Coordinates of C-alpha atoms in Angstrom, one line a residue:
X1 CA 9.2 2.1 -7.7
X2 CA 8.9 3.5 -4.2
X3 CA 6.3 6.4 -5.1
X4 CA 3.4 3.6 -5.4
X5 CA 3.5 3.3 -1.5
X6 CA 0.1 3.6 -0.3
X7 CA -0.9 8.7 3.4
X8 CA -0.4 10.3 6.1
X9 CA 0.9 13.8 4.6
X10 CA 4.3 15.0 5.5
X11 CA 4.2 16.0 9.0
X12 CA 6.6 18.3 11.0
X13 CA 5.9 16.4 14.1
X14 CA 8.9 13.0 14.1
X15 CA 5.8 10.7 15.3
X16 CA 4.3 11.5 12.1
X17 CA 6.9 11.5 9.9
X18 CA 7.8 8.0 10.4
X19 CA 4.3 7.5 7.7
X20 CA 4.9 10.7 5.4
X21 CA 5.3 8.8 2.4
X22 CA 1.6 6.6 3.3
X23 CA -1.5 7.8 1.8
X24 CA -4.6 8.1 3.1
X25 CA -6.7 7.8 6.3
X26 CA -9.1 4.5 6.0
X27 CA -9.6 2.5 9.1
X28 CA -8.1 -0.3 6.9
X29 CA -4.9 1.6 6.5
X30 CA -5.1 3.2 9.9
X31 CA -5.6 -0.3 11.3
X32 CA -2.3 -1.0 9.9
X33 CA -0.4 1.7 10.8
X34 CA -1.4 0.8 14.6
X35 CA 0.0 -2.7 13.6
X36 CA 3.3 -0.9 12.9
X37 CA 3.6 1.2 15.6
X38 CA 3.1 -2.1 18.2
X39 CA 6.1 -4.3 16.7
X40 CA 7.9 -1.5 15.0
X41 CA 10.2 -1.0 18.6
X42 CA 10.6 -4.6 18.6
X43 CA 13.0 -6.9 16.6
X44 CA 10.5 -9.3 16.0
X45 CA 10.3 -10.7 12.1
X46 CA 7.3 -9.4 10.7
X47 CA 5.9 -10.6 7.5
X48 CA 3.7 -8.4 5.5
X49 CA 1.2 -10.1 3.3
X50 CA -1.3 -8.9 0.4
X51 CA -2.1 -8.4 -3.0
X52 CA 0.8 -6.7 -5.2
X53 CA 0.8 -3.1 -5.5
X54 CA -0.6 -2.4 -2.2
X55 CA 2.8 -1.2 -1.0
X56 CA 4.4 -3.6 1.2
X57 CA 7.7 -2.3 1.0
X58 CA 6.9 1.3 2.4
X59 CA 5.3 -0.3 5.2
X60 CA 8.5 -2.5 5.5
X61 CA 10.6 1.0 5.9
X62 CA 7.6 2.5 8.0
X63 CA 8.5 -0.4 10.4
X64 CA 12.5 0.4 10.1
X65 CA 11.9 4.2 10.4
X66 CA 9.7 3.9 14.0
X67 CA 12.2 1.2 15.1
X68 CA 15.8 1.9 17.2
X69 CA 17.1 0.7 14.3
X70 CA 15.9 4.0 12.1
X71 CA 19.2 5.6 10.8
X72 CA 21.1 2.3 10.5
X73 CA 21.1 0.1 7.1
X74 CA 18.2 -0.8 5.4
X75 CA 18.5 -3.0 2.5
X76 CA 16.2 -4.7 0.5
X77 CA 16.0 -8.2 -1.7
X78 CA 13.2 -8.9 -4.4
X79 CA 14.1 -12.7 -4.2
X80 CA 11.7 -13.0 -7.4
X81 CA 13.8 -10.8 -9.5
X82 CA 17.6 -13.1 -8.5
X83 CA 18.4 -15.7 -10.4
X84 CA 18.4 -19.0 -8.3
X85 CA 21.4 -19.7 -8.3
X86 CA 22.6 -16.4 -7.2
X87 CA 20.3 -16.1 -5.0
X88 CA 22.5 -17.6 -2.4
X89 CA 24.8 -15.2 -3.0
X90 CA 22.9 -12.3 -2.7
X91 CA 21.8 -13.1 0.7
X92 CA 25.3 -14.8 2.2
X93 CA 27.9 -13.0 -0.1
X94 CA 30.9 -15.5 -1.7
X95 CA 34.6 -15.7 -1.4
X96 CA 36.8 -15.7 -4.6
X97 CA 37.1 -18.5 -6.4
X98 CA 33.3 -20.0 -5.3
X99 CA 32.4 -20.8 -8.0
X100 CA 32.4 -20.3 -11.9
X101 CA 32.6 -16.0 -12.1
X102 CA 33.7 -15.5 -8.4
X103 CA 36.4 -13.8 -9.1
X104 CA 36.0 -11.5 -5.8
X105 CA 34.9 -11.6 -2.7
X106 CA 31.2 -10.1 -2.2
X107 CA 29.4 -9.2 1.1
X108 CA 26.0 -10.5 0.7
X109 CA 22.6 -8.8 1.8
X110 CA 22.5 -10.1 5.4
X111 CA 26.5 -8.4 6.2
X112 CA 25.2 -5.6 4.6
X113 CA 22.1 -5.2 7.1
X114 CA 23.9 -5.4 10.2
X115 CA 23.0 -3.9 13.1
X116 CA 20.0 -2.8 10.7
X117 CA 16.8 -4.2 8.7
X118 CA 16.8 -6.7 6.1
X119 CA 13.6 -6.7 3.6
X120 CA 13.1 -9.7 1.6
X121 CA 10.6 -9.0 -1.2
X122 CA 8.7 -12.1 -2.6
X123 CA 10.0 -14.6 0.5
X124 CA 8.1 -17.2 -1.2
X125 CA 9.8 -17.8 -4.0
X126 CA 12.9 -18.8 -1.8
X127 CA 13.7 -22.1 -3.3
X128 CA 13.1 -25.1 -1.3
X129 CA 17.5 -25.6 -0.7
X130 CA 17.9 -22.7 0.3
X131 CA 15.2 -22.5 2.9
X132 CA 17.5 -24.4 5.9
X133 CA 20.1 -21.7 5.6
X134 CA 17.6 -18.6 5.7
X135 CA 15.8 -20.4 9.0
X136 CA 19.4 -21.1 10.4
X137 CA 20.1 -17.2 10.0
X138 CA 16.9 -16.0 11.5
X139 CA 17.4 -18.6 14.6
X140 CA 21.2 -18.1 15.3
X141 CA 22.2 -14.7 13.7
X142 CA 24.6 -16.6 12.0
X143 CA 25.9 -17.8 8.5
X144 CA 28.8 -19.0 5.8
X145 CA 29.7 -17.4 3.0
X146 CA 29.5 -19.5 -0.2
X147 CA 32.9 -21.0 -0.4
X148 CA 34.4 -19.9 3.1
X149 CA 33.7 -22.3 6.5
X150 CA 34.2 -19.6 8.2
X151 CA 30.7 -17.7 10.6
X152 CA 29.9 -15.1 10.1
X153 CA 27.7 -13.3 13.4
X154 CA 25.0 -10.6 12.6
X155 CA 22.2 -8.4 14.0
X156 CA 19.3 -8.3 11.6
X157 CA 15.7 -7.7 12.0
X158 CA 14.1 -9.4 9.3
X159 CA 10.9 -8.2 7.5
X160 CA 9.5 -10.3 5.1
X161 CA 7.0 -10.0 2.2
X162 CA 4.7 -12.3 -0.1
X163 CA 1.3 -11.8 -2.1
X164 CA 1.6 -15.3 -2.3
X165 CA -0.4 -18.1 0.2
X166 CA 2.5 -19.7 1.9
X167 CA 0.1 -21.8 4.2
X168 CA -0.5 -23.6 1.0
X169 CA 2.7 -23.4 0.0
X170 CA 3.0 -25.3 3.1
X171 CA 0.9 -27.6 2.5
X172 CA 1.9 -28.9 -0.7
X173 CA 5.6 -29.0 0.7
X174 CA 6.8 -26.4 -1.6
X175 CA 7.8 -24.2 1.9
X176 CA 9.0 -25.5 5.6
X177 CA 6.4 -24.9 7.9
X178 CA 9.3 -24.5 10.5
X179 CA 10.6 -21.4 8.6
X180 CA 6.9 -20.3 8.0
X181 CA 6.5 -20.5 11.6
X182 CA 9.7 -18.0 11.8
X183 CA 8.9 -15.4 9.0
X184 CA 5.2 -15.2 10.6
X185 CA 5.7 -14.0 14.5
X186 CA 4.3 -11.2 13.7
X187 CA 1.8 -10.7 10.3
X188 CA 0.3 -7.9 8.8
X189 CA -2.4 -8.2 5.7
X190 CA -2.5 -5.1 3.9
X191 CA -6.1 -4.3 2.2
X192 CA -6.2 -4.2 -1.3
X193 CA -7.0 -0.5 -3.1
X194 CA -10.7 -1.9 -3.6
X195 CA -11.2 -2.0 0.4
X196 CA -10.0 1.2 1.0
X197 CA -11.9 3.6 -1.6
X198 CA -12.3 6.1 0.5
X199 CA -8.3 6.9 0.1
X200 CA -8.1 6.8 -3.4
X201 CA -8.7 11.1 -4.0
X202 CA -6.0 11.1 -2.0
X203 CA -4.2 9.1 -3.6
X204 CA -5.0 10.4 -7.3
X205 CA -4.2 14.1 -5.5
X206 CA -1.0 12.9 -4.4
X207 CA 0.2 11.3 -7.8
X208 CA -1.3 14.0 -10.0
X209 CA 1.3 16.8 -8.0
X210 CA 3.8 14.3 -8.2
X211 CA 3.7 13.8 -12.2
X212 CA 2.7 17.4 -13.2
X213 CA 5.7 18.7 -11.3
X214 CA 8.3 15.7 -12.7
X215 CA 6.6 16.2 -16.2
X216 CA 6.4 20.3 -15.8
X217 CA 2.6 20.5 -16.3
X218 CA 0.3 22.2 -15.0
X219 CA -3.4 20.6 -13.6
X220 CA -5.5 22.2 -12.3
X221 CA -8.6 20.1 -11.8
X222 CA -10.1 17.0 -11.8
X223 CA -13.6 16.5 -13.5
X224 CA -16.3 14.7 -11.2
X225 CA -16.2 11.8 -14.2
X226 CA -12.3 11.0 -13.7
X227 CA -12.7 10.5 -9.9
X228 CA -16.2 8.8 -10.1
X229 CA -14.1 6.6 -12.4
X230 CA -11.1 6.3 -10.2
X231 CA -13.6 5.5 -7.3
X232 CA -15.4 2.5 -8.7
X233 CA -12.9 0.8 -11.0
X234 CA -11.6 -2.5 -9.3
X235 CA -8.0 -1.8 -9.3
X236 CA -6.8 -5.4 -9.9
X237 CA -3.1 -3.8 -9.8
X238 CA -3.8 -1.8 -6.8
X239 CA -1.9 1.2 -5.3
X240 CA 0.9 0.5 -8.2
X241 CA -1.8 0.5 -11.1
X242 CA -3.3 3.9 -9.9
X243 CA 0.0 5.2 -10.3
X244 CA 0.4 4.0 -13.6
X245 CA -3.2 5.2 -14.9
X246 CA -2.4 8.5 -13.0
X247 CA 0.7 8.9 -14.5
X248 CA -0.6 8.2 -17.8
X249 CA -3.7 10.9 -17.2
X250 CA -1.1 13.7 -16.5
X251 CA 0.6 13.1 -19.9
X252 CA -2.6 13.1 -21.6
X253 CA -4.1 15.9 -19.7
X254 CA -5.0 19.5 -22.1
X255 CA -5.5 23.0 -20.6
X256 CA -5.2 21.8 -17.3
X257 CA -7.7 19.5 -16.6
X258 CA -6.9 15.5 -15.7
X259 CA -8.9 12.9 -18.4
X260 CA -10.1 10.0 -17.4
X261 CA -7.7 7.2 -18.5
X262 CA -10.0 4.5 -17.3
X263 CA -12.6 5.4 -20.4
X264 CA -12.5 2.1 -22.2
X265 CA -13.0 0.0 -19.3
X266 CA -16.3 1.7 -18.2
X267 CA -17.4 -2.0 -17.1
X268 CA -15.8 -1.2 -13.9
X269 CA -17.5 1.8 -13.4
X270 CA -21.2 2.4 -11.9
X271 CA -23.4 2.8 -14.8
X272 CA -24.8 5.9 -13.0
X273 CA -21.5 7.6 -12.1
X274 CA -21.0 7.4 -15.8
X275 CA -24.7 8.3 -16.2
X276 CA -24.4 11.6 -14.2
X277 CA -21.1 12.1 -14.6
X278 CA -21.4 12.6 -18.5
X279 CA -18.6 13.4 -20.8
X280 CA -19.3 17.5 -20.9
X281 CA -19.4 17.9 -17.5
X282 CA -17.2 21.4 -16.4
X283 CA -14.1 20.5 -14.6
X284 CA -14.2 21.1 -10.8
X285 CA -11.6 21.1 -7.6
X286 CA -10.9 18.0 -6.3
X287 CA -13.3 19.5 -3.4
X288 CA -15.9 19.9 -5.5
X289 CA -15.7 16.5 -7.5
X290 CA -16.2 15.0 -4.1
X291 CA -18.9 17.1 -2.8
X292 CA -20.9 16.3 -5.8
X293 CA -20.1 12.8 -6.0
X294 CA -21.5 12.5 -2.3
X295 CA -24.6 14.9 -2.6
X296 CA -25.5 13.0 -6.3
X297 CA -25.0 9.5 -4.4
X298 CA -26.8 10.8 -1.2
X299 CA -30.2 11.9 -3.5
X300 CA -30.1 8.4 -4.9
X301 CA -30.3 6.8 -2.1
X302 CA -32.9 9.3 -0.4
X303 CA -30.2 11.1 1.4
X304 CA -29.9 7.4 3.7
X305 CA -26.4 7.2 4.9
X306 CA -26.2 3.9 6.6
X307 CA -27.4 0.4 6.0
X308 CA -26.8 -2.0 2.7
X309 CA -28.8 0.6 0.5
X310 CA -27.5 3.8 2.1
X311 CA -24.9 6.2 0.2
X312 CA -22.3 5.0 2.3
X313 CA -22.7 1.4 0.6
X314 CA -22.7 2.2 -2.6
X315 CA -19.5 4.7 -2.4
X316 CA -17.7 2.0 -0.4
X317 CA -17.5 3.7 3.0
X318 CA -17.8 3.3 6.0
X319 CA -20.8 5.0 7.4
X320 CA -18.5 7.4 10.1
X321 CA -16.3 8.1 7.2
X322 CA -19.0 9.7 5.0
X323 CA -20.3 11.3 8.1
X324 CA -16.8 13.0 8.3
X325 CA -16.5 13.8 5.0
X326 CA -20.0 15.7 4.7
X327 CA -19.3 17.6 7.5
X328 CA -15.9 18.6 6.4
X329 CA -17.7 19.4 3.1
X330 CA -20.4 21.0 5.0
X331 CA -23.3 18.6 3.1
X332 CA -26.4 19.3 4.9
X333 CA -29.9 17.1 4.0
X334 CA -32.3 20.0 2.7
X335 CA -34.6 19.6 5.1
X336 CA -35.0 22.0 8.7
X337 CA -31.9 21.6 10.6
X338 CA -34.3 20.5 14.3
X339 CA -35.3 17.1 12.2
X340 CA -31.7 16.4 12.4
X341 CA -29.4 16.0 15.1
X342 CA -26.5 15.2 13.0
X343 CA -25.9 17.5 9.8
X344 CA -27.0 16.2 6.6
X345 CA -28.7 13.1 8.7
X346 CA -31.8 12.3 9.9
X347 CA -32.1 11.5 13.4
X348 CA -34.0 7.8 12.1
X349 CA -30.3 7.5 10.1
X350 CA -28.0 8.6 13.0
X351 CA -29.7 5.8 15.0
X352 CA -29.0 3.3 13.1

């Protein structure tokens, strides 16, 4: 399910748009969009690793779309979900008569993305016999259909994705370091959901409109509890689990206002979210869930922004990111403005 792809909003300008369905604007995400942007007007394989549910596959089409190649094929291959022994198939098409069940020719995955991009989903569990004929395809543009000797020539860029550790793979000969070598000119390691917090009411913004309009319901706010929640759990699951949870929130959600479906796991949540955060609090705008998540975590931590024990630190931010966000929020430190250079800092803090 495509939604799950990690921001950038829609954008009217076309260098933009290229991202509109990405989320968010961490430097860990906006590190990665750079990475896309280098090799996207290349036709250099790229493999893109990470955790599932951290939306590989929309960076896969953010590639295609800022490529030469955007408005030409793109097809995809979850080589996890094919049977093995069709797996050949899907990737080099068959002639009639192939084997058991051919009983027509089919154009396989790689005919299909001519001229375009090819995304194979899961590269690692490519079986071992098949691996020679994917690194013959990649080297020579080149390849046989299951029962035909005749070759087939093709122009494919080739993006590749795993959330499993192919250099051990490698290692314990379960995949060629030669093809390896191939898939990994050009790599790019997505962060998990737990390394970019700072996206994530974004992200629960985003989803929420998306399920109240598919579900014809209206919410209109999101108590400071839910996103204190949504900001500390660990998201094992990632981008794709925050869907879920969100997803299941709207469905649950009364008079307009989003519950917190993460209640019964409150182990992943700070005990003093919770603590301040306390069932009866009012609901509030996503703006002003954040503003007093920030201000509440700023006064524990005697309004110090940077260093291991300053606010930034315990909401998972980077210290210019909370920076941002208080000034966009206009969060000032109550004390005269002259004892601070930067707002809602004190000059001791901006030195640091």
């Amino acid at each position: 399910m495509a939604d799950y792809a990690t921001v950038a909003y829609p954008a009217e300008d076309q260098a933009e748009r290229r991202f509109e369905r990405i989320i968010g604007d961490s430097a860990a995400l906006e590190s990665v969009l750079d990475q896309v942007e280098q090799v996207a007007p290349t036709d250099s394989t790229v493999l893109i690793e990470g955790e599932t549910g951290t939306g590989k596959e929309l960076i896969a089409h953010a590639i295609h779309n800022a490529s030469q190649r955007c408005g030409r094929a793109f097809i995809k291959l979850n080589c996890a979900a094919i049977p093995l022994d069709l797996l050949e198939s899907e990737l080099f098409g068959h002639e009639k008569g192939a084997f058991t069940g051919a009983i027509a020719q089919k154009i396989g995955r790689f005919e299909m993305a001519d001229k375009g991009t090819l995304f194979l989903d899961e590269v690692g569990d490519i079986p071992p016999a098949l691996q020679p004929k994917l690194l013959r395809v990649l080297q020579e543009q080149e390849f046989e259909r299951l029962g035909s000797g005749r070759t087939h020539k093709v122009d494919v860029r080739l993006v590749a994705a795993t959330n499993r550790d192919l250099v051990k793979m490698v290692t314990r000969g379960q995949f060629r370091s030669d093809l390896y070598y191939r898939l990994n000119v050009f790599p790019i390691l997505l962060p998990a959901l737990r390394e970019r917090r700072e996206d994530i009411p974004e992200l629960v913004t985003h989803f929420v409109k998306l399920f109240s309009r598919r579900m014809g319901k209206q919410v209109d706010s999101i108590p400071p509890e839910t996103m204190a929640a949504f900001q500390w759990y660990s998201w094992p699951g990632n981008i794709r689990e925050l869907q879920n949870l969100v997803e299941r929130a709207v469905i649950l959600s009364r008079d307009g206002v989003l519950p917190n479906p993460l209640h019964k796991r409150r182990t992943d949540v700070m005990p003093t979210t919770q603590h301040r955060f306390a069932a009866g609090s009012s609901s509030m705008t996503l703006e002003d869930s954040d503003r007093t998540l920030i201000v509440e975590t700023l006064e524990q931590a005697g309004w110090i922004v940077g260093g291991p024990r300053g606010a930034a630190a315990k909401l998972g931010l980077k210290r210019t990111t909370l920076l941002a966000k208080m000034r966009r929020l206009g969060i000032l430190r109550p004390i005269p403005q002259e004892e601070s250079s930067v707002p809602g800092v004190s000059q001791e803090d901006a030195d640091s």
